[in-house]
Coordinates of C-alpha atoms in Angstrom, one line a residue:
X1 CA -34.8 -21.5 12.5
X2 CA -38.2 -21.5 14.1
X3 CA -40.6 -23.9 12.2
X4 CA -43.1 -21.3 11.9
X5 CA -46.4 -22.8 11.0
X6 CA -45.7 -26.1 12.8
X7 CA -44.6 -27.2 16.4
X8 CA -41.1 -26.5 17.0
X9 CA -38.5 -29.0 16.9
X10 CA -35.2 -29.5 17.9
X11 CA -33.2 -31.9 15.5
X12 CA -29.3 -33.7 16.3
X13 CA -26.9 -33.4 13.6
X14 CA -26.0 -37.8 13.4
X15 CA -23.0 -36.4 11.4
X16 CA -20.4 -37.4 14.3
X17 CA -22.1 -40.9 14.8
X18 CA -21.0 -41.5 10.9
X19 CA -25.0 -40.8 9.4
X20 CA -26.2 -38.1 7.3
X21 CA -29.4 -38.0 9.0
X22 CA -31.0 -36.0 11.7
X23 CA -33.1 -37.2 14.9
X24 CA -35.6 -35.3 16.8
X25 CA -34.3 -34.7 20.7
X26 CA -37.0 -32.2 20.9
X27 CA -38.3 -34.0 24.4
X28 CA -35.3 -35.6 25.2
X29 CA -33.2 -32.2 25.3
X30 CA -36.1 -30.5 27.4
X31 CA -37.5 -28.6 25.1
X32 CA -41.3 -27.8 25.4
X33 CA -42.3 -24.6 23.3
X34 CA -45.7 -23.5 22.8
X35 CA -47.0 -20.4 21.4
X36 CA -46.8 -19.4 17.9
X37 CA -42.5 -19.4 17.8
X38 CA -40.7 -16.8 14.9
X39 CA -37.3 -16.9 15.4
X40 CA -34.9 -19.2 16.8
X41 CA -31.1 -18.6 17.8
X42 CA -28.4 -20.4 19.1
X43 CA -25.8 -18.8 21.2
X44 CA -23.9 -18.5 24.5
X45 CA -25.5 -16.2 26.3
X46 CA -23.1 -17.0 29.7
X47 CA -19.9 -17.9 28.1
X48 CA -19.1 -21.5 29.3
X49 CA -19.1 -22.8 25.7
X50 CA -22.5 -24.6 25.2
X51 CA -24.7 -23.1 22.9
X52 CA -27.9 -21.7 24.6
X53 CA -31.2 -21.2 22.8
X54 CA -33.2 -17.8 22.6
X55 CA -36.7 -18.8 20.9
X56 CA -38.9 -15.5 20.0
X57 CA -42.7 -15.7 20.6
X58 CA -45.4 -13.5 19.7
X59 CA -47.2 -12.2 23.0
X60 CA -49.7 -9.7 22.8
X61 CA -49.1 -9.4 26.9
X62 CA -52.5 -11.2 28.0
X63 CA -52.3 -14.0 30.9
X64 CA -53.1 -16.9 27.6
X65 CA -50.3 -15.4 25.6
X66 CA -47.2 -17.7 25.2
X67 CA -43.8 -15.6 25.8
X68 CA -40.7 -15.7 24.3
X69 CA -38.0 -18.5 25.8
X70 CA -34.5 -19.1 27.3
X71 CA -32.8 -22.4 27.2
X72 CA -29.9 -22.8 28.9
X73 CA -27.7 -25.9 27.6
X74 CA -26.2 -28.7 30.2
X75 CA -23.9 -29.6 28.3
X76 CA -25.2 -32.9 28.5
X77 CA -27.7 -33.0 25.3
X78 CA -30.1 -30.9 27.7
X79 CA -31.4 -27.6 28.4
X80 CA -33.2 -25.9 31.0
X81 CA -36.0 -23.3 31.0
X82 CA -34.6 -20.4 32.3
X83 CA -37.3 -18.0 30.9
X84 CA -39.1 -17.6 34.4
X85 CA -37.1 -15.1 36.5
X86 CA -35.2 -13.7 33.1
X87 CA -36.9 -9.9 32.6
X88 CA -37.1 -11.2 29.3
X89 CA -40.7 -10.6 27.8
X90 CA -40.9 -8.7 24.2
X91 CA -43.7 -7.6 23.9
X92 CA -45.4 -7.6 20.3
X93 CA -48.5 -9.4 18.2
X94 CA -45.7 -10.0 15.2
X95 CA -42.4 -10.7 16.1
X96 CA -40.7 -10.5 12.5
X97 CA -37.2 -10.5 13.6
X98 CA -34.0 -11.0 16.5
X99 CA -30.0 -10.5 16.3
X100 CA -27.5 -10.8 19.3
X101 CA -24.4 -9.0 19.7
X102 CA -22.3 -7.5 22.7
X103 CA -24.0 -3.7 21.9
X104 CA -22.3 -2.6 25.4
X105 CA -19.2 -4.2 25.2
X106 CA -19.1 -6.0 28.4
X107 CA -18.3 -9.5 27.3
X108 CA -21.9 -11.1 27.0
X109 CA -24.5 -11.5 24.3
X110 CA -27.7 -8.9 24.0
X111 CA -31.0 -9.1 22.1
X112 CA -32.5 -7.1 20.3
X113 CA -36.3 -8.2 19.0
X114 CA -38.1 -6.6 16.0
X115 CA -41.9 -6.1 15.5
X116 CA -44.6 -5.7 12.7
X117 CA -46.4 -3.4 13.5
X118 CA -48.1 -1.1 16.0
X119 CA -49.2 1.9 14.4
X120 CA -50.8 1.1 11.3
X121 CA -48.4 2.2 8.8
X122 CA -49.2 -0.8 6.5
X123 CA -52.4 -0.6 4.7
X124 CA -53.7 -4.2 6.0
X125 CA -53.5 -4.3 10.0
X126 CA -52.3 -2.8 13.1
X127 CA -50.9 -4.8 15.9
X128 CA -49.3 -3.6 19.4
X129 CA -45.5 -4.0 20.5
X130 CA -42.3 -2.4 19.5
X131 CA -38.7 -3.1 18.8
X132 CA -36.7 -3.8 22.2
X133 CA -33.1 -4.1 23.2
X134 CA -32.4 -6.2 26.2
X135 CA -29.1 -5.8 27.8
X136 CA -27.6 -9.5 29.2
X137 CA -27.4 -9.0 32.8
X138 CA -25.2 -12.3 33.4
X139 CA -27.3 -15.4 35.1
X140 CA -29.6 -15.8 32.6
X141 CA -31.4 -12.1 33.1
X142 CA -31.6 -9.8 30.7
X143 CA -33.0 -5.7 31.3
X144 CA -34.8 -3.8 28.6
X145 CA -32.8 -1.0 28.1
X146 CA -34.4 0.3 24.9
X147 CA -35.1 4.0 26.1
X148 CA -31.5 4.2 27.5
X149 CA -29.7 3.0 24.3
X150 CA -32.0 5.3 22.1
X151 CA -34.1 3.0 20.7
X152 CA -37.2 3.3 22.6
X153 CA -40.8 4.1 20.2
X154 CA -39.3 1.9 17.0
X155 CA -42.5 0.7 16.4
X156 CA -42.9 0.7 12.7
X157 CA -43.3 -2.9 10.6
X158 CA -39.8 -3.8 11.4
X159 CA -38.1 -7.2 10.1
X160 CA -34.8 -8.2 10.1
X161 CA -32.2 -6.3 12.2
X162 CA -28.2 -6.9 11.8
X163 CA -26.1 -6.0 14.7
X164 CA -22.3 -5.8 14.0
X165 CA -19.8 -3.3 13.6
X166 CA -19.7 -1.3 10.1
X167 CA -17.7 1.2 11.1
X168 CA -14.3 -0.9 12.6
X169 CA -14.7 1.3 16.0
X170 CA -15.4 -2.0 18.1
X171 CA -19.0 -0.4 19.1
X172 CA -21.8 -2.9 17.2
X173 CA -23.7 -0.6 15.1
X174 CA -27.7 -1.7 14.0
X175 CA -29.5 -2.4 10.4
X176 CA -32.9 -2.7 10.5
X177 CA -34.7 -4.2 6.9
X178 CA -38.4 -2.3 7.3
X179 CA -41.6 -3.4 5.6
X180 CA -43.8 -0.6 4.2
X181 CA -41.0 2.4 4.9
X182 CA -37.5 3.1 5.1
X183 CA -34.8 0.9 6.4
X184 CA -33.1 1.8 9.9
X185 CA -29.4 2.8 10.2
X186 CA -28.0 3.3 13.8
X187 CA -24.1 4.2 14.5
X188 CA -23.0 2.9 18.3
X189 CA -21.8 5.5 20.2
X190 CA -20.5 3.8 23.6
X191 CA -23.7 1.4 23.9
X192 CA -26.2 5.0 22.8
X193 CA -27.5 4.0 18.8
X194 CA -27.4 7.6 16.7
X195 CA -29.9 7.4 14.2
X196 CA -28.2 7.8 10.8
X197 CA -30.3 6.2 8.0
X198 CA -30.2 9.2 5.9
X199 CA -26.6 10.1 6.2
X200 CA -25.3 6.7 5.2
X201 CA -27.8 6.7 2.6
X202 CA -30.0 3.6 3.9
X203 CA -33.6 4.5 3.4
X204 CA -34.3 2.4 0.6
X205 CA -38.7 2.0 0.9
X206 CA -41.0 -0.5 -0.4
X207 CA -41.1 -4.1 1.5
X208 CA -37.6 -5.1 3.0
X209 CA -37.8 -8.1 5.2
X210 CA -34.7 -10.5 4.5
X211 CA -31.5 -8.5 5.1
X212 CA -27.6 -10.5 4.4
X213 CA -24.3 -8.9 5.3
X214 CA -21.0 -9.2 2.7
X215 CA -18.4 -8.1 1.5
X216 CA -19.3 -9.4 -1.6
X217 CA -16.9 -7.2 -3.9
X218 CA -13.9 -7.8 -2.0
X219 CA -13.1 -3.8 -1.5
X220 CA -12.8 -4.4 2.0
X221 CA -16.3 -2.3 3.8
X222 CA -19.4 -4.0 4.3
X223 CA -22.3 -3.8 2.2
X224 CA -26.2 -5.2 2.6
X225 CA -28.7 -7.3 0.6
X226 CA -32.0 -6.8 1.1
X227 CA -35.2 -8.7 -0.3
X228 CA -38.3 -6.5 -1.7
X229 CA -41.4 -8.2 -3.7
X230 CA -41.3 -7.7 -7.4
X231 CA -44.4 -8.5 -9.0
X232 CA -46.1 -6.2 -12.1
X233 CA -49.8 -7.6 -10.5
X234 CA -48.9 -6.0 -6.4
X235 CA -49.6 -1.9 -7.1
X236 CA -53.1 -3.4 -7.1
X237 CA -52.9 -4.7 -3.5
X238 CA -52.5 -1.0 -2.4
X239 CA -48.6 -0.4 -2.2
X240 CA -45.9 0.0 -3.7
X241 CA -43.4 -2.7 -4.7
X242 CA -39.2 -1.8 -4.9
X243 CA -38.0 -4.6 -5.8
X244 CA -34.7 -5.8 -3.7
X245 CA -31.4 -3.5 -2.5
X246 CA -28.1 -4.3 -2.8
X247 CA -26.2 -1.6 -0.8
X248 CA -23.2 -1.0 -1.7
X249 CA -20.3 0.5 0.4
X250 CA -19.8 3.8 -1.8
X251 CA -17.9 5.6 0.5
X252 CA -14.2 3.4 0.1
X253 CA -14.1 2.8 4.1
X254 CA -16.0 1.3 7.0
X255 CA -15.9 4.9 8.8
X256 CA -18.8 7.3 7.9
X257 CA -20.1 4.9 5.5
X258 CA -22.4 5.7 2.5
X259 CA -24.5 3.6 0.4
X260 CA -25.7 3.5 -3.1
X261 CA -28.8 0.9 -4.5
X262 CA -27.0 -1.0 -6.9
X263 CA -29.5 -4.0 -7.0
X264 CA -30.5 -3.8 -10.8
X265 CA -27.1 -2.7 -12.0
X266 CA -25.8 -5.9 -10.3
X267 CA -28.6 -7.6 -11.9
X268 CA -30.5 -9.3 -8.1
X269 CA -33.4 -6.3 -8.4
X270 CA -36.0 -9.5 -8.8
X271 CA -36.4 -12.2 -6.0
X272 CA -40.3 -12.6 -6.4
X273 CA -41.7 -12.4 -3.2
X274 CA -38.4 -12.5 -1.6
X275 CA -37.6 -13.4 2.2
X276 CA -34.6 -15.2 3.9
X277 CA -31.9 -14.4 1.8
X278 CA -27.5 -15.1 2.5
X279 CA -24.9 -14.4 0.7
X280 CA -22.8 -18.1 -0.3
X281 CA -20.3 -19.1 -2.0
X282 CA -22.1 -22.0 -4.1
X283 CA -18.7 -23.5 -5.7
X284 CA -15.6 -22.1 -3.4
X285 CA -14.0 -20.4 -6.1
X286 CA -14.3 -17.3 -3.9
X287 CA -16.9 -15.0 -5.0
X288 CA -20.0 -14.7 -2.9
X289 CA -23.6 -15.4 -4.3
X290 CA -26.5 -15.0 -3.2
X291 CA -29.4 -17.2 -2.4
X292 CA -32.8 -16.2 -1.5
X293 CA -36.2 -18.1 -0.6
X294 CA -40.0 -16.7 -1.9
X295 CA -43.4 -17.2 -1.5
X296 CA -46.7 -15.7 -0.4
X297 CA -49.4 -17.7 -0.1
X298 CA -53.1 -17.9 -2.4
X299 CA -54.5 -15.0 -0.1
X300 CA -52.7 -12.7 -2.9
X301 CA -53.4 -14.8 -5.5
X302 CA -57.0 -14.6 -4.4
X303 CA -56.7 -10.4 -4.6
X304 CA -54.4 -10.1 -7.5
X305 CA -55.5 -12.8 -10.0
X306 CA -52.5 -12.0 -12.2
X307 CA -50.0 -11.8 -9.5
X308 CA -46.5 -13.8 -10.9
X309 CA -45.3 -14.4 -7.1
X310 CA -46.9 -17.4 -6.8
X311 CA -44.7 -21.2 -7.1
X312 CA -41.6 -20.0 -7.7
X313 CA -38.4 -21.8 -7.3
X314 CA -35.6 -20.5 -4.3
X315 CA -33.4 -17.9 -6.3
X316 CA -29.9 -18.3 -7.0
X317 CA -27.8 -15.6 -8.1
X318 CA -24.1 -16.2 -9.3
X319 CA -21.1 -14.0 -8.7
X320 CA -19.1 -13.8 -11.9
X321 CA -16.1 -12.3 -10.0
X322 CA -16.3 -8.6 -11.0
X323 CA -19.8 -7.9 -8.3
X324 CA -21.6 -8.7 -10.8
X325 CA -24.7 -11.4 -10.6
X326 CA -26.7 -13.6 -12.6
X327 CA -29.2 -16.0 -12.1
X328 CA -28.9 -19.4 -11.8
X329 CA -31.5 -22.3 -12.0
X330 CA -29.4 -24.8 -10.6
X331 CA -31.2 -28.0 -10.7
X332 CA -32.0 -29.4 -6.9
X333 CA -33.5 -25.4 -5.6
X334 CA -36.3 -25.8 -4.1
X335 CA -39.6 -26.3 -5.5
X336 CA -41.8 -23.7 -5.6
X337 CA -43.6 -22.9 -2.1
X338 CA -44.2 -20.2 0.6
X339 CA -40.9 -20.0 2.0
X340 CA -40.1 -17.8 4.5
X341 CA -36.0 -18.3 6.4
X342 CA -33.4 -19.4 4.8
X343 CA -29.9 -20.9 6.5
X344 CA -26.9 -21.6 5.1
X345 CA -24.4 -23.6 6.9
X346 CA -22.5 -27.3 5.9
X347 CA -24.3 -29.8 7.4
X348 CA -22.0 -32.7 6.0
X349 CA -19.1 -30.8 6.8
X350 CA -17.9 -31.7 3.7
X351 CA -16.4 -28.2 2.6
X352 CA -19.3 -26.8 1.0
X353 CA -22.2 -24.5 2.0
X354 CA -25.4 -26.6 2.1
X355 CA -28.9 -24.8 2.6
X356 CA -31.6 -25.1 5.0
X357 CA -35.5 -23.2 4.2
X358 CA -38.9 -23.2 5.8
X359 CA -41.7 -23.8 4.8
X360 CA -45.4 -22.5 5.5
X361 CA -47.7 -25.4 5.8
X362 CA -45.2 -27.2 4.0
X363 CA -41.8 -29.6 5.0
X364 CA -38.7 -27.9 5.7
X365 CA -36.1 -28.2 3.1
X366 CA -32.1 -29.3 3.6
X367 CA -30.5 -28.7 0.1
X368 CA -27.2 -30.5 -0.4
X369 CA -24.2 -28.6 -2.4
X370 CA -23.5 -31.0 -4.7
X371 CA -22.4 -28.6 -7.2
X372 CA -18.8 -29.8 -9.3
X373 CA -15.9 -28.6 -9.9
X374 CA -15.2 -27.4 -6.2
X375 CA -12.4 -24.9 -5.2
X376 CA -10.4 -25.1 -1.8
X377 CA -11.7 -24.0 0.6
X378 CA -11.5 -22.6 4.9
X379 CA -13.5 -22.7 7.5
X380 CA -12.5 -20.5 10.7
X381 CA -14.2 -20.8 14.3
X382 CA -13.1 -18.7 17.0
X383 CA -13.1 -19.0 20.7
X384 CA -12.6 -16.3 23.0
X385 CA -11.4 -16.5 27.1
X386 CA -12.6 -14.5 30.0
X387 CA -14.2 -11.2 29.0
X388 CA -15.3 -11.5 25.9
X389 CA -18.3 -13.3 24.2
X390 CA -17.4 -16.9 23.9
X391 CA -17.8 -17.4 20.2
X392 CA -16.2 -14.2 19.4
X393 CA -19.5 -12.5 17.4
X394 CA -18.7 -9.6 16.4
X395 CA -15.3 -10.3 14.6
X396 CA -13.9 -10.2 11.2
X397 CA -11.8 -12.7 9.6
X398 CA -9.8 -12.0 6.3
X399 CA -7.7 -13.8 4.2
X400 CA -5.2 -12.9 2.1
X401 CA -4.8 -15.0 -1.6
X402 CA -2.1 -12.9 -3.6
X403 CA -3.3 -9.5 -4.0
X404 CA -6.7 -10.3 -3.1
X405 CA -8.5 -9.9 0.2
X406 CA -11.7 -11.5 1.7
X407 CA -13.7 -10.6 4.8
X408 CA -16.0 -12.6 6.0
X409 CA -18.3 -11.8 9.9
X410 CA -19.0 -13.5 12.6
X411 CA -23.1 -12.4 13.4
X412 CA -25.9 -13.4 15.0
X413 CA -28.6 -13.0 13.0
X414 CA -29.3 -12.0 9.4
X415 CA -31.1 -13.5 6.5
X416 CA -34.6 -13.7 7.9
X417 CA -36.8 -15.7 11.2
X418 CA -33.5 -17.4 11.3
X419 CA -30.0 -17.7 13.0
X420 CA -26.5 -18.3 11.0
X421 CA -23.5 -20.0 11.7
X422 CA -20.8 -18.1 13.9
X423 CA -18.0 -19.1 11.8
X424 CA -16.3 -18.0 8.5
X425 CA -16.6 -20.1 5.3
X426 CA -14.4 -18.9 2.7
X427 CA -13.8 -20.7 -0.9
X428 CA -10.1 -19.7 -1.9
X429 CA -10.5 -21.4 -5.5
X430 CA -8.0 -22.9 -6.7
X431 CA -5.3 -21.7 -4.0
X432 CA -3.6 -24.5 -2.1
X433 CA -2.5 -21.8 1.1
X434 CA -3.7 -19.2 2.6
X435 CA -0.8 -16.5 2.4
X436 CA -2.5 -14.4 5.7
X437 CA -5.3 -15.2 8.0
X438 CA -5.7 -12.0 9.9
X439 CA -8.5 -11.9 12.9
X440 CA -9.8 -8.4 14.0
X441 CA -11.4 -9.3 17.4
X442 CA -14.4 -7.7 18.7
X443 CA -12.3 -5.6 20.6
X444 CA -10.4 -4.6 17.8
X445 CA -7.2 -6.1 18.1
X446 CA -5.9 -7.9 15.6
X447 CA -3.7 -11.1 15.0
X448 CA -2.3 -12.5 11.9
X449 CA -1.2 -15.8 10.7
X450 CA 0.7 -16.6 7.5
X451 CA 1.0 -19.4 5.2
X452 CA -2.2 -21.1 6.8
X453 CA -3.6 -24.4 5.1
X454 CA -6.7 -24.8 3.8
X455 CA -9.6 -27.7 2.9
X456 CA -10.3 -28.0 7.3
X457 CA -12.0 -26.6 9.6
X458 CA -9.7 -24.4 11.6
X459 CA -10.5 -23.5 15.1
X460 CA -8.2 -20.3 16.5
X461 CA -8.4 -19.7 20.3
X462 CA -7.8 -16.3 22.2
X463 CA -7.5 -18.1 25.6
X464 CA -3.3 -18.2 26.2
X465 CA -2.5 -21.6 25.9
X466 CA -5.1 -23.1 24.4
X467 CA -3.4 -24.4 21.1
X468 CA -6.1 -27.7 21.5
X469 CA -9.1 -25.2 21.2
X470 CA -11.6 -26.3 23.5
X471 CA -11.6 -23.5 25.6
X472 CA -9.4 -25.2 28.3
X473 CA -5.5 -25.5 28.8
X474 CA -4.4 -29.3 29.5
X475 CA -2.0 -31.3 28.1
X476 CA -3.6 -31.7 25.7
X477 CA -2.6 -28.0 24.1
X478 CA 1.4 -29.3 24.4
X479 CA 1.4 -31.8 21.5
X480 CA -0.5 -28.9 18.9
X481 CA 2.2 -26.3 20.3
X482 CA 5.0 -28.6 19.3
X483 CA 3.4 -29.2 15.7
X484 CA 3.0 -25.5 15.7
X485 CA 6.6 -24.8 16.7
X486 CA 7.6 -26.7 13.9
X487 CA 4.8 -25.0 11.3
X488 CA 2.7 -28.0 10.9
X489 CA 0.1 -26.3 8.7
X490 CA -2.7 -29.1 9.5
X491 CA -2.2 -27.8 13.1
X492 CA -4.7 -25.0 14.5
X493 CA -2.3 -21.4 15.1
X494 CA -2.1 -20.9 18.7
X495 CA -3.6 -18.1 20.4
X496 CA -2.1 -14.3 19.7
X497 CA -0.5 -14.4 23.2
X498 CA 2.0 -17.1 22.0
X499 CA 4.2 -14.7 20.6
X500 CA 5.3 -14.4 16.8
X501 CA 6.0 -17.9 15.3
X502 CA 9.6 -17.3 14.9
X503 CA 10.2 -16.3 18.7
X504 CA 10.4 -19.8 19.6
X505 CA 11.8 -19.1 23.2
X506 CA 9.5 -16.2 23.9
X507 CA 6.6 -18.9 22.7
X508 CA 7.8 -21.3 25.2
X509 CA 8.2 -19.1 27.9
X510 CA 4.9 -18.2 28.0
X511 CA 3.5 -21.5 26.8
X512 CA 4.8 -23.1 29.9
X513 CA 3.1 -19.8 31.9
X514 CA -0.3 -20.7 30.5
X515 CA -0.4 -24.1 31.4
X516 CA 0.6 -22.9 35.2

């Protein structure tokens, strides 16, 4: 996340030098960002498995205005500015959002930047820019292709957008949460975006800005959280308040998918003055909750005197199995402040979801699970070869417990100002193995593995051969094949080009061709 309100940082996870602690490398690594920053993403936008860094900027376009930045990583603990020479400019006063997906299928990572707002449709201010779509070119340069993918003009107070496929068609389809008016729904049609926010039912209005993607039922679609403000004292600011959205897959399949607002049913209508918001699973017992930070700051207080926004504590809501929610005030949230993104991700790598939040004015947070009992649990990180996008966003992993079946995504972007981590956490409860892994790539095939063990970090590997996933075939990759031969269930699966694991000859054969 970008540390919006202070100078951006970049912090080193000590975790592999045996410390729970963090160091700023912020000038070590290269890094030099001014500007006021939003948004902050890592990801690989040239495939050679080191994670780049896209910062987002607001730039009103004048010769003192501060543009948005590229960082391309060494792979040494540095990066280099490659923002000069890129084509990549958004252009807007606010930038309230970013996502990155592979919109056009041709193996590499786009962007596609939000911005509130150009032509006045909130009450309070109107600022220049639009929403832009810029199409990776390869070499660090990027084209805005906004008019030619149908999504030139967007120019109302857009936040967070969510690129990924809803629809299982292997085109990355486009969820935009908008302040002041209706949500955005676009359909991909071969790299064009349909507009289709009233067909699948996804126009709820009011103040959307933090948007999560789940399959928090477990029916198998995709369905969307947004956050709203809910506060009896707003109607006197001059607007409407909603409350949050929970949309929820009505339709029984990805294809032609319709939504229904089932946020008060579910019981998460009320996150305050909500913002970055994920769905986690707090305990691993496999049901997805939600978390959500708040805050405005005293300028409201200052115009609704009675306004019940103000100091709340980060919102937890718990899954009780059956979709439904209530909340939880855990002790260890965070206080109450003006929080804006929220990240989940395990920082310990302990096996449970830890949570990251920025502040306004205020220190960042890092709030470690430390919740008891804790189920089993999975972690799965995927690594794609030539022709695809390295870290495989834009797939879904599943896994299979009895007659159960979880999805989890691998995005770009989500909650809100912030990135998430490209890798599927799943608690399985109280399960010791996984009966079926199954990975859809983004391409839409799909590979399965059975009997799969859990409590580790699995990394899977589409590049033939590379059964030691690192992206390279060595030797290395023979001593995992072996334990895989022999079903070593600590041992990564090999790649979906191995051949099924009984075929032990046919998995030789063109082991031995990989490694040539």
């Amino acid at each position: 996340l970008a540390n919006q309100g202070h100078t951006s940082r970049l912090f080193r996870n000590n975790l592999e030098m045996g410390a729970r602690t963090f160091t700023d490398v912020t000038a070590a690594a290269g890094i030099d960002i001014d500007g006021i920053s939003r948004v902050a993403h890592f990801a690989d936008l040239d495939n050679d498995g080191w994670l780049d860094i896209v910062v987002i900027n607001d730039d009103d376009g004048t010769a003192n205005a501060s543009p948005s930045r590229i960082f391309q990583n060494n792979g040494d603990g540095t990066f280099s500015d490659r923002t000069a020479g890129a084509g990549f400019r958004p252009f807007g006063y606010l930038h309230c959002g970013a996502t990155l997906a592979d919109f056009d299928r041709d193996g590499l990572l786009d962007i596609y930047v939000t911005v509130w707002v150009r032509k006045g449709t909130a009450p309070l201010a109107t600022f220049p820019g639009e929403n832009q779509l810029y199409r990776n070119l390869g070499d660090f340069t990027f084209e805005d292709v906004s008019t030619q993918a149908g999504l030139a003009g967007v120019s109302i107070d857009c936040f967070t957008p969510i690129m990924h496929d809803f629809n299982a068609d292997g085109w990355p389809d486009l969820f935009v949460a908008v302040d002041y008016a209706e949500d955005l729904f676009y359909w991909n049609v071969a790299g064009v975006f349909v507009e289709a926010s009233s067909n699948t039912n996804t126009m709820h209005t009011g103040n959307d800005m933090g948007a999560a993607l789940a399959d928090f039922d477990d029916d198998g679609d995709l369905d969307i959280y947004t956050t709203n403000i809910t506060d009896p004292g707003v109607p006197g600011f001059g607007f409407p308040t909603d409350g949050n959205c929970l949309y929820v897959n009505s339709s029984g399949a990805e294809e032609g998918a319709s939504y229904a607002d089932e946020a008060a049913n579910r019981g998460v209508f009320d996150t305050y003055w909500g913002w970055g918001v994920s769905f986690i699973d707090v305990e691993n017992d496999g049901n997805l909750d939600i978390i959500a930070a708040n805050g405005m700051d005293e300028y409201v207080e200052f115009l609704i005197p009675d306004s019940q926004i103000l100091d709340r504590p980060t919102v937890l809501f718990e899954n009780d199995g059956t979709g439904a929610f209530a909340r939880n005030n855990a002790p260890g949230l965070a206080p109450g402040e003006d929080s804006r993104p929220l990240v989940v991700f395990d920082y310990d790598r302990d096996g449970d979801q830890d949570v990251l939040i920025g502040n306004l004015a205020q220190p960042v947070r890092l709030l470690e699970n430390t919740s008891s009992p804790q189920g089993h649990w999975l972690d799965v990180r995927l690594v794609q070869g030539e022709g695809g996008v390295r870290d495989a966003i834009g797939a879904t992993v599943s896994v299979r417990l009895a007659d159960v079946t979880k999805r989890r995504e691998i995005l770009c972007g989500g909650s809100y100002l912030a990135g998430v981590q490209a890798e599927a956490h799943f608690g399985v409860g109280e399960s010791t193995v996984v009966d079926e892994l199954t990975i859809r790539w983004p391409d839409g095939e799909t590979v399965t593995y059975s009997d799969v063990g859990v409590d580790r970090f699995l990394t899977i590997s589409r590049i033939p051969g590379d059964c030691y996933p690192d992206g390279v075939v060595d030797g290395r990759d023979i001593e995992n094949f072996v334990k895989a031969l022999l079903n070593d269930v600590n041992v990564d699966p090999c790649d979906s080009d191995m051949g099924s694991p009984g075929d032990v000859p046919q998995r030789l054969q063109r082991f031995i061709e990989s490694l040539l």
